[in-house]
JSON list of C-alpha atoms and ligand atoms in Angstrom, two decimals:
[
{"chain": "A", "resi": 1057, "resn": "MET", "atom": "CA", "xyz": [115.05, 85.78, 108.83]},
{"chain": "A", "resi": 1058, "resn": "ALA", "atom": "CA", "xyz": [117.17, 88.93, 108.38]},
{"chain": "A", "resi": 1059, "resn": "LYS", "atom": "CA", "xyz": [116.49, 92.37, 108.70]},
{"chain": "A", "resi": 1060, "resn": "ARG", "atom": "CA", "xyz": [117.21, 94.53, 105.88]},
{"chain": "A", "resi": 1061, "resn": "PRO", "atom": "CA", "xyz": [118.80, 98.14, 106.27]},
{"chain": "A", "resi": 1062, "resn": "ILE", "atom": "CA", "xyz": [114.97, 100.69, 105.72]},
{"chain": "A", "resi": 1063, "resn": "LEU", "atom": "CA", "xyz": [115.90, 103.62, 103.02]},
{"chain": "A", "resi": 1064, "resn": "ILE", "atom": "CA", "xyz": [115.65, 106.82, 104.32]},
{"chain": "A", "resi": 1065, "resn": "LEU", "atom": "CA", "xyz": [114.06, 110.01, 103.12]},
{"chain": "A", "resi": 1066, "resn": "PRO", "atom": "CA", "xyz": [114.86, 110.81, 100.00]},
{"chain": "A", "resi": 1067, "resn": "ASP", "atom": "CA", "xyz": [116.96, 108.31, 99.12]},
{"chain": "A", "resi": 1068, "resn": "PRO", "atom": "CA", "xyz": [115.62, 107.78, 94.84]},
{"chain": "A", "resi": 1069, "resn": "VAL", "atom": "CA", "xyz": [114.63, 104.72, 94.81]},
{"chain": "A", "resi": 1070, "resn": "LEU", "atom": "CA", "xyz": [111.39, 105.26, 97.48]},
{"chain": "A", "resi": 1071, "resn": "ARG", "atom": "CA", "xyz": [110.30, 107.47, 95.18]},
{"chain": "A", "resi": 1072, "resn": "ARG", "atom": "CA", "xyz": [110.30, 104.72, 92.36]},
{"chain": "A", "resi": 1073, "resn": "VAL", "atom": "CA", "xyz": [106.82, 102.82, 91.02]},
{"chain": "A", "resi": 1074, "resn": "ALA", "atom": "CA", "xyz": [107.20, 98.73, 91.89]},
{"chain": "A", "resi": 1075, "resn": "GLU", "atom": "CA", "xyz": [107.21, 95.82, 90.10]},
{"chain": "A", "resi": 1076, "resn": "PRO", "atom": "CA", "xyz": [104.00, 92.92, 90.49]},
{"chain": "A", "resi": 1077, "resn": "ILE", "atom": "CA", "xyz": [105.51, 90.21, 91.33]},
{"chain": "A", "resi": 1078, "resn": "ASN", "atom": "CA", "xyz": [104.93, 87.35, 88.53]},
{"chain": "A", "resi": 1079, "resn": "ALA", "atom": "CA", "xyz": [105.25, 83.92, 91.35]},
{"chain": "A", "resi": 1080, "resn": "VAL", "atom": "CA", "xyz": [104.23, 83.92, 95.07]},
{"chain": "A", "resi": 1081, "resn": "ASP", "atom": "CA", "xyz": [107.17, 81.87, 96.43]},
{"chain": "A", "resi": 1082, "resn": "ALA", "atom": "CA", "xyz": [110.01, 80.27, 98.47]},
{"chain": "A", "resi": 1083, "resn": "ARG", "atom": "CA", "xyz": [111.76, 83.89, 97.37]},
{"chain": "A", "resi": 1084, "resn": "ILE", "atom": "CA", "xyz": [108.80, 85.87, 98.29]},
{"chain": "A", "resi": 1085, "resn": "ARG", "atom": "CA", "xyz": [108.00, 84.79, 101.18]},
{"chain": "A", "resi": 1086, "resn": "THR", "atom": "CA", "xyz": [111.55, 85.16, 102.74]},
{"chain": "A", "resi": 1087, "resn": "LEU", "atom": "CA", "xyz": [111.49, 88.37, 101.75]},
{"chain": "A", "resi": 1088, "resn": "ALA", "atom": "CA", "xyz": [107.89, 89.02, 103.71]},
{"chain": "A", "resi": 1089, "resn": "GLU", "atom": "CA", "xyz": [109.19, 87.58, 106.46]},
{"chain": "A", "resi": 1090, "resn": "ASP", "atom": "CA", "xyz": [112.59, 89.71, 106.67]},
{"chain": "A", "resi": 1091, "resn": "MET", "atom": "CA", "xyz": [110.22, 92.60, 106.40]},
{"chain": "A", "resi": 1092, "resn": "LEU", "atom": "CA", "xyz": [107.88, 91.24, 108.64]},
{"chain": "A", "resi": 1093, "resn": "GLU", "atom": "CA", "xyz": [111.32, 90.42, 111.69]},
{"chain": "A", "resi": 1094, "resn": "THR", "atom": "CA", "xyz": [112.70, 93.76, 110.00]},
{"chain": "A", "resi": 1095, "resn": "MET", "atom": "CA", "xyz": [108.99, 95.91, 110.74]},
{"chain": "A", "resi": 1096, "resn": "TYR", "atom": "CA", "xyz": [108.94, 94.34, 114.39]},
{"chain": "A", "resi": 1097, "resn": "ASP", "atom": "CA", "xyz": [112.49, 94.78, 115.22]},
{"chain": "A", "resi": 1098, "resn": "ALA", "atom": "CA", "xyz": [112.02, 98.59, 113.84]},
{"chain": "A", "resi": 1099, "resn": "PRO", "atom": "CA", "xyz": [109.58, 99.15, 115.81]},
{"chain": "A", "resi": 1100, "resn": "GLY", "atom": "CA", "xyz": [106.75, 100.20, 112.42]},
{"chain": "A", "resi": 1101, "resn": "ILE", "atom": "CA", "xyz": [103.38, 98.71, 111.98]},
{"chain": "A", "resi": 1102, "resn": "GLY", "atom": "CA", "xyz": [103.29, 98.65, 108.40]},
{"chain": "A", "resi": 1103, "resn": "LEU", "atom": "CA", "xyz": [106.37, 98.30, 105.69]},
{"chain": "A", "resi": 1104, "resn": "ALA", "atom": "CA", "xyz": [107.01, 98.44, 101.86]},
{"chain": "A", "resi": 1105, "resn": "ALA", "atom": "CA", "xyz": [109.53, 97.03, 99.83]},
{"chain": "A", "resi": 1106, "resn": "PRO", "atom": "CA", "xyz": [110.53, 100.18, 97.99]},
{"chain": "A", "resi": 1107, "resn": "GLN", "atom": "CA", "xyz": [111.97, 100.88, 101.56]},
{"chain": "A", "resi": 1108, "resn": "ILE", "atom": "CA", "xyz": [114.60, 98.10, 101.73]},
{"chain": "A", "resi": 1109, "resn": "GLY", "atom": "CA", "xyz": [115.69, 98.65, 98.36]},
{"chain": "A", "resi": 1110, "resn": "VAL", "atom": "CA", "xyz": [113.35, 95.92, 96.61]},
{"chain": "A", "resi": 1111, "resn": "LEU", "atom": "CA", "xyz": [111.07, 98.23, 93.44]},
{"chain": "A", "resi": 1112, "resn": "GLU", "atom": "CA", "xyz": [107.91, 95.22, 94.10]},
{"chain": "A", "resi": 1113, "resn": "ARG", "atom": "CA", "xyz": [104.47, 95.06, 94.64]},
{"chain": "A", "resi": 1114, "resn": "LEU", "atom": "CA", "xyz": [104.76, 93.31, 98.40]},
{"chain": "A", "resi": 1115, "resn": "ILE", "atom": "CA", "xyz": [104.12, 95.21, 102.06]},
{"chain": "A", "resi": 1116, "resn": "VAL", "atom": "CA", "xyz": [103.27, 94.00, 105.12]},
{"chain": "A", "resi": 1117, "resn": "LEU", "atom": "CA", "xyz": [101.40, 95.49, 108.37]},
{"chain": "A", "resi": 1118, "resn": "ASP", "atom": "CA", "xyz": [100.33, 94.42, 111.69]},
{"chain": "A", "resi": 1119, "resn": "VAL", "atom": "CA", "xyz": [98.18, 96.63, 112.84]},
{"chain": "A", "resi": 1120, "resn": "ALA", "atom": "CA", "xyz": [97.12, 93.73, 115.99]},
{"chain": "A", "resi": 1121, "resn": "THR", "atom": "CA", "xyz": [96.11, 96.08, 118.89]},
{"chain": "A", "resi": 1122, "resn": "ASP", "atom": "CA", "xyz": [94.75, 93.46, 121.56]},
{"chain": "A", "resi": 1123, "resn": "GLU", "atom": "CA", "xyz": [96.17, 94.45, 124.76]},
{"chain": "A", "resi": 1124, "resn": "GLU", "atom": "CA", "xyz": [98.26, 90.70, 124.86]},
{"chain": "A", "resi": 1125, "resn": "LYS", "atom": "CA", "xyz": [100.02, 92.33, 121.42]},
{"chain": "A", "resi": 1126, "resn": "THR", "atom": "CA", "xyz": [99.81, 89.50, 120.31]},
{"chain": "A", "resi": 1127, "resn": "PRO", "atom": "CA", "xyz": [101.27, 89.25, 116.56]},
{"chain": "A", "resi": 1128, "resn": "ALA", "atom": "CA", "xyz": [98.65, 89.81, 113.77]},
{"chain": "A", "resi": 1129, "resn": "PRO", "atom": "CA", "xyz": [100.84, 89.21, 110.44]},
{"chain": "A", "resi": 1130, "resn": "MET", "atom": "CA", "xyz": [99.73, 90.40, 107.62]},
{"chain": "A", "resi": 1131, "resn": "VAL", "atom": "CA", "xyz": [100.99, 89.79, 104.06]},
{"chain": "A", "resi": 1132, "resn": "PHE", "atom": "CA", "xyz": [100.05, 91.22, 100.15]},
{"chain": "A", "resi": 1133, "resn": "VAL", "atom": "CA", "xyz": [101.26, 90.87, 97.34]},
{"chain": "A", "resi": 1134, "resn": "ASN", "atom": "CA", "xyz": [100.23, 93.08, 94.43]},
{"chain": "A", "resi": 1135, "resn": "PRO", "atom": "CA", "xyz": [98.38, 95.02, 96.78]},
{"chain": "A", "resi": 1136, "resn": "GLU", "atom": "CA", "xyz": [95.15, 97.00, 95.59]},
{"chain": "A", "resi": 1137, "resn": "ILE", "atom": "CA", "xyz": [92.25, 98.86, 96.55]},
{"chain": "A", "resi": 1138, "resn": "ILE", "atom": "CA", "xyz": [89.26, 97.98, 94.37]},
{"chain": "A", "resi": 1139, "resn": "ALA", "atom": "CA", "xyz": [86.66, 100.77, 96.78]},
{"chain": "A", "resi": 1140, "resn": "ARG", "atom": "CA", "xyz": [87.23, 103.35, 98.83]},
{"chain": "A", "resi": 1141, "resn": "SER", "atom": "CA", "xyz": [84.65, 105.09, 101.00]},
{"chain": "A", "resi": 1142, "resn": "ASP", "atom": "CA", "xyz": [83.71, 108.97, 100.20]},
{"chain": "A", "resi": 1143, "resn": "GLU", "atom": "CA", "xyz": [83.39, 108.89, 103.94]},
{"chain": "A", "resi": 1144, "resn": "MET", "atom": "CA", "xyz": [87.10, 110.21, 105.15]},
{"chain": "A", "resi": 1145, "resn": "SER", "atom": "CA", "xyz": [88.87, 110.24, 108.76]},
{"chain": "A", "resi": 1146, "resn": "VAL", "atom": "CA", "xyz": [92.17, 111.24, 110.42]},
{"chain": "A", "resi": 1147, "resn": "TYR", "atom": "CA", "xyz": [95.10, 109.68, 111.92]},
{"chain": "A", "resi": 1148, "resn": "GLU", "atom": "CA", "xyz": [98.49, 110.63, 112.74]},
{"chain": "A", "resi": 1149, "resn": "GLU", "atom": "CA", "xyz": [100.04, 109.01, 111.09]},
{"chain": "A", "resi": 1150, "resn": "GLY", "atom": "CA", "xyz": [104.69, 108.14, 110.67]},
{"chain": "A", "resi": 1151, "resn": "CYS", "atom": "CA", "xyz": [106.88, 105.89, 108.31]},
{"chain": "A", "resi": 1152, "resn": "LEU", "atom": "CA", "xyz": [109.81, 104.19, 108.99]},
{"chain": "A", "resi": 1153, "resn": "SER", "atom": "CA", "xyz": [111.28, 106.51, 105.75]},
{"chain": "A", "resi": 1154, "resn": "ILE", "atom": "CA", "xyz": [110.61, 109.60, 107.61]},
{"chain": "A", "resi": 1155, "resn": "PRO", "atom": "CA", "xyz": [111.80, 108.86, 111.12]},
{"chain": "A", "resi": 1156, "resn": "GLU", "atom": "CA", "xyz": [110.41, 111.05, 114.22]},
{"chain": "A", "resi": 1157, "resn": "PHE", "atom": "CA", "xyz": [108.26, 113.47, 111.86]},
{"chain": "A", "resi": 1158, "resn": "THR", "atom": "CA", "xyz": [104.51, 112.58, 111.91]},
{"chain": "A", "resi": 1159, "resn": "SER", "atom": "CA", "xyz": [101.42, 114.90, 111.22]},
{"chain": "A", "resi": 1160, "resn": "ASP", "atom": "CA", "xyz": [97.74, 113.90, 110.32]},
{"chain": "A", "resi": 1161, "resn": "VAL", "atom": "CA", "xyz": [96.75, 112.95, 107.12]},
{"chain": "A", "resi": 1162, "resn": "GLU", "atom": "CA", "xyz": [93.34, 112.43, 105.61]},
{"chain": "A", "resi": 1163, "resn": "ARG", "atom": "CA", "xyz": [92.14, 109.45, 104.02]},
{"chain": "A", "resi": 1164, "resn": "PRO", "atom": "CA", "xyz": [89.08, 107.87, 103.02]},
{"chain": "A", "resi": 1165, "resn": "ALA", "atom": "CA", "xyz": [87.57, 106.59, 106.36]},
{"chain": "A", "resi": 1166, "resn": "ARG", "atom": "CA", "xyz": [87.37, 102.72, 104.35]},
{"chain": "A", "resi": 1167, "resn": "VAL", "atom": "CA", "xyz": [88.77, 100.71, 101.94]},
{"chain": "A", "resi": 1168, "resn": "THR", "atom": "CA", "xyz": [88.70, 97.34, 99.96]},
{"chain": "A", "resi": 1169, "resn": "VAL", "atom": "CA", "xyz": [92.20, 95.75, 98.81]},
{"chain": "A", "resi": 1170, "resn": "ARG", "atom": "CA", "xyz": [92.16, 92.23, 96.88]},
{"chain": "A", "resi": 1171, "resn": "SER", "atom": "CA", "xyz": [95.84, 91.08, 96.69]},
{"chain": "A", "resi": 1172, "resn": "LEU", "atom": "CA", "xyz": [96.87, 87.87, 97.14]},
{"chain": "A", "resi": 1173, "resn": "ASP", "atom": "CA", "xyz": [98.66, 86.44, 100.26]},
{"chain": "A", "resi": 1174, "resn": "LYS", "atom": "CA", "xyz": [102.31, 84.30, 100.97]},
{"chain": "A", "resi": 1175, "resn": "ASP", "atom": "CA", "xyz": [100.84, 81.67, 99.92]},
{"chain": "A", "resi": 1176, "resn": "GLY", "atom": "CA", "xyz": [99.63, 82.96, 96.58]},
{"chain": "A", "resi": 1177, "resn": "ALA", "atom": "CA", "xyz": [95.83, 82.82, 97.05]},
{"chain": "A", "resi": 1178, "resn": "GLU", "atom": "CA", "xyz": [93.92, 85.55, 96.54]},
{"chain": "A", "resi": 1179, "resn": "GLN", "atom": "CA", "xyz": [92.34, 87.70, 99.39]},
{"chain": "A", "resi": 1180, "resn": "ILE", "atom": "CA", "xyz": [90.24, 90.16, 99.28]},
{"chain": "A", "resi": 1181, "resn": "VAL", "atom": "CA", "xyz": [89.99, 93.19, 103.12]},
{"chain": "A", "resi": 1182, "resn": "GLU", "atom": "CA", "xyz": [86.74, 95.64, 103.60]},
{"chain": "A", "resi": 1183, "resn": "ALA", "atom": "CA", "xyz": [89.34, 97.30, 106.25]},
{"chain": "A", "resi": 1184, "resn": "GLU", "atom": "CA", "xyz": [88.35, 100.30, 108.28]},
{"chain": "A", "resi": 1185, "resn": "GLY", "atom": "CA", "xyz": [90.42, 101.94, 111.08]},
{"chain": "A", "resi": 1186, "resn": "LEU", "atom": "CA", "xyz": [93.89, 101.80, 111.30]},
{"chain": "A", "resi": 1187, "resn": "LEU", "atom": "CA", "xyz": [94.39, 99.12, 109.40]},
{"chain": "A", "resi": 1188, "resn": "ALA", "atom": "CA", "xyz": [92.56, 100.84, 106.16]},
{"chain": "A", "resi": 1189, "resn": "THR", "atom": "CA", "xyz": [95.11, 103.93, 106.58]},
{"chain": "A", "resi": 1190, "resn": "CYS", "atom": "CA", "xyz": [97.98, 101.71, 107.24]},
{"chain": "A", "resi": 1191, "resn": "LEU", "atom": "CA", "xyz": [96.92, 99.42, 103.85]},
{"chain": "A", "resi": 1192, "resn": "GLN", "atom": "CA", "xyz": [96.46, 103.47, 101.91]},
{"chain": "A", "resi": 1193, "resn": "HIS", "atom": "CA", "xyz": [99.77, 104.45, 103.60]},
{"chain": "A", "resi": 1194, "resn": "GLU", "atom": "CA", "xyz": [101.65, 101.45, 102.55]},
{"chain": "A", "resi": 1195, "resn": "ILE", "atom": "CA", "xyz": [100.17, 100.90, 98.90]},
{"chain": "A", "resi": 1196, "resn": "ASP", "atom": "CA", "xyz": [100.90, 104.44, 98.37]},
{"chain": "A", "resi": 1197, "resn": "HIS", "atom": "CA", "xyz": [105.05, 103.53, 99.05]},
{"chain": "A", "resi": 1198, "resn": "LEU", "atom": "CA", "xyz": [104.67, 100.86, 96.09]},
{"chain": "A", "resi": 1199, "resn": "ASN", "atom": "CA", "xyz": [104.17, 103.80, 93.78]},
{"chain": "A", "resi": 1200, "resn": "GLY", "atom": "CA", "xyz": [106.79, 106.01, 95.07]},
{"chain": "A", "resi": 1201, "resn": "VAL", "atom": "CA", "xyz": [104.26, 108.17, 97.35]},
{"chain": "A", "resi": 1202, "resn": "LEU", "atom": "CA", "xyz": [105.32, 109.24, 100.70]},
{"chain": "A", "resi": 1203, "resn": "PHE", "atom": "CA", "xyz": [102.65, 110.95, 103.24]},
{"chain": "A", "resi": 1204, "resn": "ILE", "atom": "CA", "xyz": [104.55, 113.96, 103.20]},
{"chain": "A", "resi": 1205, "resn": "ASP", "atom": "CA", "xyz": [103.01, 113.96, 99.64]},
{"chain": "A", "resi": 1206, "resn": "HIS", "atom": "CA", "xyz": [99.31, 114.59, 101.44]},
{"chain": "A", "resi": 1207, "resn": "LEU", "atom": "CA", "xyz": [100.78, 116.88, 103.42]},
{"chain": "A", "resi": 1208, "resn": "SER", "atom": "CA", "xyz": [100.72, 121.30, 102.55]},
{"chain": "A", "resi": 1209, "resn": "ARG", "atom": "CA", "xyz": [103.39, 122.12, 100.45]},
{"chain": "A", "resi": 1210, "resn": "LEU", "atom": "CA", "xyz": [105.09, 123.86, 102.85]},
{"chain": "A", "resi": 1211, "resn": "LYS", "atom": "CA", "xyz": [105.15, 121.56, 105.23]},
{"chain": "A", "resi": 1212, "resn": "ARG", "atom": "CA", "xyz": [106.28, 118.90, 102.19]},
{"chain": "A", "resi": 1213, "resn": "GLU", "atom": "CA", "xyz": [109.37, 121.21, 101.32]},
{"chain": "A", "resi": 1214, "resn": "ARG", "atom": "CA", "xyz": [110.62, 122.01, 104.40]},
{"chain": "A", "resi": 1215, "resn": "VAL", "atom": "CA", "xyz": [110.56, 118.07, 105.91]},
{"chain": "A", "resi": 1216, "resn": "VAL", "atom": "CA", "xyz": [112.11, 117.58, 102.70]},
{"chain": "A", "resi": 1217, "resn": "LYS", "atom": "CA", "xyz": [115.06, 119.60, 103.12]},
{"chain": "A", "resi": 1218, "resn": "LYS", "atom": "CA", "xyz": [115.76, 118.76, 106.78]},
{"chain": "A", "resi": 1219, "resn": "PHE", "atom": "CA", "xyz": [116.13, 115.08, 105.63]},
{"chain": "A", "resi": 1220, "resn": "THR", "atom": "CA", "xyz": [118.09, 115.86, 102.16]},
{"chain": "A", "resi": 1221, "resn": "LYS", "atom": "CA", "xyz": [120.21, 118.39, 104.84]},
{"chain": "A", "resi": 1222, "resn": "GLN", "atom": "CA", "xyz": [120.28, 115.43, 107.99]},
{"chain": "A", "resi": 1223, "resn": "ALA", "atom": "CA", "xyz": [121.53, 112.96, 104.35]},
{"chain": "A", "resi": 1224, "resn": "LYS", "atom": "CA", "xyz": [124.98, 115.58, 103.29]},
{"chain": "A", "resi": 1225, "resn": "LEU", "atom": "CA", "xyz": [125.98, 115.63, 107.35]},
{"chain": "A", "resi": 1226, "resn": "GLY", "atom": "CA", "xyz": [125.60, 111.88, 107.00]},
{"chain": "A", "resi": 1227, "resn": "ALA", "atom": "CA", "xyz": [127.55, 111.70, 103.68]},
{"chain": "A", "resi": 1228, "resn": "ALA", "atom": "CA", "xyz": [130.22, 113.90, 104.59]},
{"chain": "B", "resi": 1437, "resn": "ZN", "atom": "ZN1", "xyz": [105.76, 104.57, 105.35]}
]
Protein backbone atom coordinates (compact mmCIF):
# COMPACT_ATOMS: atom_id res chain seq x y z
CA MET A 1 0.00 0.00 0.00
CA ALA A 2 1.09 3.54 -0.60
CA LYS A 3 -0.07 6.86 0.62
CA ARG A 4 -0.96 9.37 -2.11
CA PRO A 5 -0.95 13.18 -2.02
CA ILE A 6 -4.41 14.74 -1.61
CA LEU A 7 -5.42 17.51 -4.04
CA ILE A 8 -6.51 20.74 -2.40
CA LEU A 9 -9.06 23.35 -3.50
CA PRO A 10 -8.91 25.06 -6.06
CA ASP A 11 -7.20 22.20 -7.97
CA PRO A 12 -9.25 21.93 -11.22
CA VAL A 13 -9.16 18.11 -11.14
CA LEU A 14 -11.58 18.28 -8.19
CA ARG A 15 -14.13 19.82 -10.58
CA ARG A 16 -13.99 17.09 -13.23
CA VAL A 17 -16.41 14.21 -13.66
CA ALA A 18 -14.87 10.78 -12.99
CA GLU A 19 -15.18 7.87 -15.44
CA PRO A 20 -16.95 4.57 -14.68
CA ILE A 21 -14.71 1.60 -13.83
CA ASN A 22 -15.04 -1.26 -16.32
CA ALA A 23 -13.40 -4.06 -14.35
CA VAL A 24 -12.74 -4.46 -10.64
CA ASP A 25 -9.28 -5.95 -10.97
CA ALA A 26 -6.00 -5.93 -9.03
CA ARG A 27 -5.30 -2.37 -10.14
CA ILE A 28 -8.58 -1.15 -8.64
CA ARG A 29 -8.02 -3.12 -5.42
CA THR A 30 -4.56 -1.56 -5.06
CA LEU A 31 -6.02 1.88 -5.73
CA ALA A 32 -8.69 1.27 -3.04
CA GLU A 33 -6.01 0.15 -0.56
CA ASP A 34 -3.92 3.23 -1.31
CA MET A 35 -6.97 5.42 -0.82
CA LEU A 36 -7.81 3.80 2.52
CA GLU A 37 -4.24 4.26 3.72
CA THR A 38 -4.30 7.90 2.61
CA MET A 39 -7.67 8.44 4.32
CA TYR A 40 -6.65 6.83 7.65
CA ASP A 41 -3.39 8.76 7.66
CA ALA A 42 -5.05 12.15 7.05
CA PRO A 43 -7.13 11.26 9.14
CA GLY A 44 -10.53 11.30 7.47
CA ILE A 45 -13.66 9.17 7.22
CA GLY A 46 -14.08 9.23 3.44
CA LEU A 47 -12.07 9.73 0.26
CA ALA A 48 -12.95 9.78 -3.45
CA ALA A 49 -10.46 8.85 -6.18
CA PRO A 50 -10.50 12.33 -7.81
CA GLN A 51 -9.10 13.69 -4.53
CA ILE A 52 -5.85 11.88 -5.29
CA GLY A 53 -5.99 12.88 -8.96
CA VAL A 54 -7.55 9.66 -10.28
CA LEU A 55 -10.67 10.38 -12.33
CA GLU A 56 -12.39 7.04 -11.75
CA ARG A 57 -15.62 6.27 -9.90
CA LEU A 58 -14.23 4.80 -6.69
CA ILE A 59 -14.81 5.92 -3.09
CA VAL A 60 -13.71 4.54 0.27
CA LEU A 61 -14.99 5.33 3.71
CA ASP A 62 -14.94 4.24 7.32
CA VAL A 63 -17.55 5.68 9.66
CA ALA A 64 -16.90 3.14 12.42
CA THR A 65 -18.09 4.75 15.60
CA ASP A 66 -17.87 1.92 18.12
CA GLU A 67 -15.95 2.58 21.31
CA GLU A 68 -12.87 0.60 20.26
CA LYS A 69 -12.81 2.41 16.88
CA THR A 70 -12.46 -0.96 15.15
CA PRO A 71 -11.59 -0.23 11.51
CA ALA A 72 -14.56 -0.89 9.19
CA PRO A 73 -13.29 0.05 5.72
CA MET A 74 -15.90 0.22 2.95
CA VAL A 75 -15.17 0.31 -0.78
CA PHE A 76 -17.70 1.42 -3.42
CA VAL A 77 -17.02 1.06 -7.14
CA ASN A 78 -19.33 3.00 -9.52
CA PRO A 79 -21.64 4.03 -6.64
CA GLU A 80 -25.04 5.34 -7.61
CA ILE A 81 -27.78 6.77 -5.41
CA ILE A 82 -30.96 4.91 -6.39
CA ALA A 83 -33.26 6.29 -3.67
CA ARG A 84 -33.27 9.25 -1.27
CA SER A 85 -35.61 10.13 1.60
CA ASP A 86 -37.73 13.27 1.61
CA GLU A 87 -36.67 13.73 5.19
CA MET A 88 -33.52 15.84 5.47
CA SER A 89 -30.77 15.96 8.07
CA VAL A 90 -27.97 18.37 8.84
CA TYR A 91 -24.36 17.41 9.58
CA GLU A 92 -21.28 19.53 10.04
CA GLU A 93 -19.14 18.48 7.08
CA GLY A 94 -15.49 18.87 6.28
CA CYS A 95 -13.32 17.66 3.40
CA LEU A 96 -9.71 16.54 3.14
CA SER A 97 -9.44 18.72 0.00
CA ILE A 98 -10.66 21.79 1.92
CA PRO A 99 -8.61 21.51 5.13
CA GLU A 100 -9.66 23.24 8.34
CA PHE A 101 -13.02 24.38 7.01
CA THR A 102 -16.32 22.91 8.19
CA SER A 103 -19.92 23.91 7.71
CA ASP A 104 -23.41 22.52 8.25
CA VAL A 105 -24.87 20.88 5.14
CA GLU A 106 -28.44 19.68 4.68
CA ARG A 107 -28.94 16.47 2.69
CA PRO A 108 -31.48 13.64 2.48
CA ALA A 109 -31.39 11.74 5.78
CA ARG A 110 -31.43 8.30 4.11
CA VAL A 111 -30.14 7.05 0.78
CA THR A 112 -29.93 3.72 -0.99
CA VAL A 113 -26.68 3.25 -2.90
CA ARG A 114 -25.99 0.61 -5.52
CA SER A 115 -22.36 -0.16 -6.37
CA LEU A 116 -19.82 -2.93 -6.82
CA ASP A 117 -17.69 -4.04 -3.87
CA LYS A 118 -13.92 -4.59 -3.94
CA ASP A 119 -14.47 -8.04 -5.45
CA GLY A 120 -16.74 -6.76 -8.19
CA ALA A 121 -19.98 -8.09 -6.65
CA GLU A 122 -23.07 -5.88 -6.62
CA GLN A 123 -23.79 -4.35 -3.23
CA ILE A 124 -26.87 -2.40 -2.19
CA VAL A 125 -26.43 -0.30 0.94
CA GLU A 126 -29.31 1.38 2.74
CA ALA A 127 -27.68 4.17 4.69
CA GLU A 128 -28.78 6.62 7.32
CA GLY A 129 -27.05 9.00 9.71
CA LEU A 130 -23.38 9.75 9.19
CA LEU A 131 -23.00 6.98 6.60
CA ALA A 132 -25.74 8.52 4.43
CA THR A 133 -24.12 11.95 4.59
CA CYS A 134 -20.66 10.58 3.93
CA LEU A 135 -21.82 8.54 0.91
CA GLN A 136 -23.51 11.58 -0.63
CA HIS A 137 -20.45 13.77 0.01
CA GLU A 138 -18.09 11.25 -1.62
CA ILE A 139 -20.38 10.49 -4.58
CA ASP A 140 -20.59 14.25 -5.18
CA HIS A 141 -16.78 14.22 -5.62
CA LEU A 142 -17.18 11.78 -8.54
CA ASN A 143 -19.31 14.41 -10.26
CA GLY A 144 -16.95 17.30 -9.57
CA VAL A 145 -19.19 18.60 -6.78
CA LEU A 146 -17.78 19.76 -3.42
CA PHE A 147 -19.66 20.20 -0.15
CA ILE A 148 -19.17 23.96 -0.36
CA ASP A 149 -21.45 23.87 -3.43
CA HIS A 150 -24.30 23.16 -0.99
CA LEU A 151 -23.63 26.41 0.90
CA SER A 152 -24.76 29.91 0.02
CA ARG A 153 -22.93 31.53 -2.89
CA LEU A 154 -21.43 34.16 -0.62
CA LYS A 155 -20.03 31.58 1.81
CA ARG A 156 -18.70 29.41 -1.03
CA GLU A 157 -16.98 32.29 -2.79
CA ARG A 158 -15.32 33.33 0.46
CA VAL A 159 -13.85 29.82 0.91
CA VAL A 160 -12.71 29.54 -2.72
CA LYS A 161 -11.07 32.96 -2.51
CA LYS A 162 -9.19 32.05 0.65
CA PHE A 163 -7.88 28.77 -0.80
CA THR A 164 -6.99 30.37 -4.13
CA LYS A 165 -4.93 32.95 -2.26
CA GLN A 166 -3.24 30.24 -0.18
CA ALA A 167 -2.40 28.22 -3.32
CA LYS A 168 -0.80 31.29 -4.90
CA LEU A 169 1.23 31.95 -1.78
CA GLY A 170 2.31 28.31 -1.70
CA ALA A 171 3.37 28.37 -5.34
CA ALA A 172 5.29 31.64 -5.02
ZN1 LIG B 1 -14.61 15.67 0.42
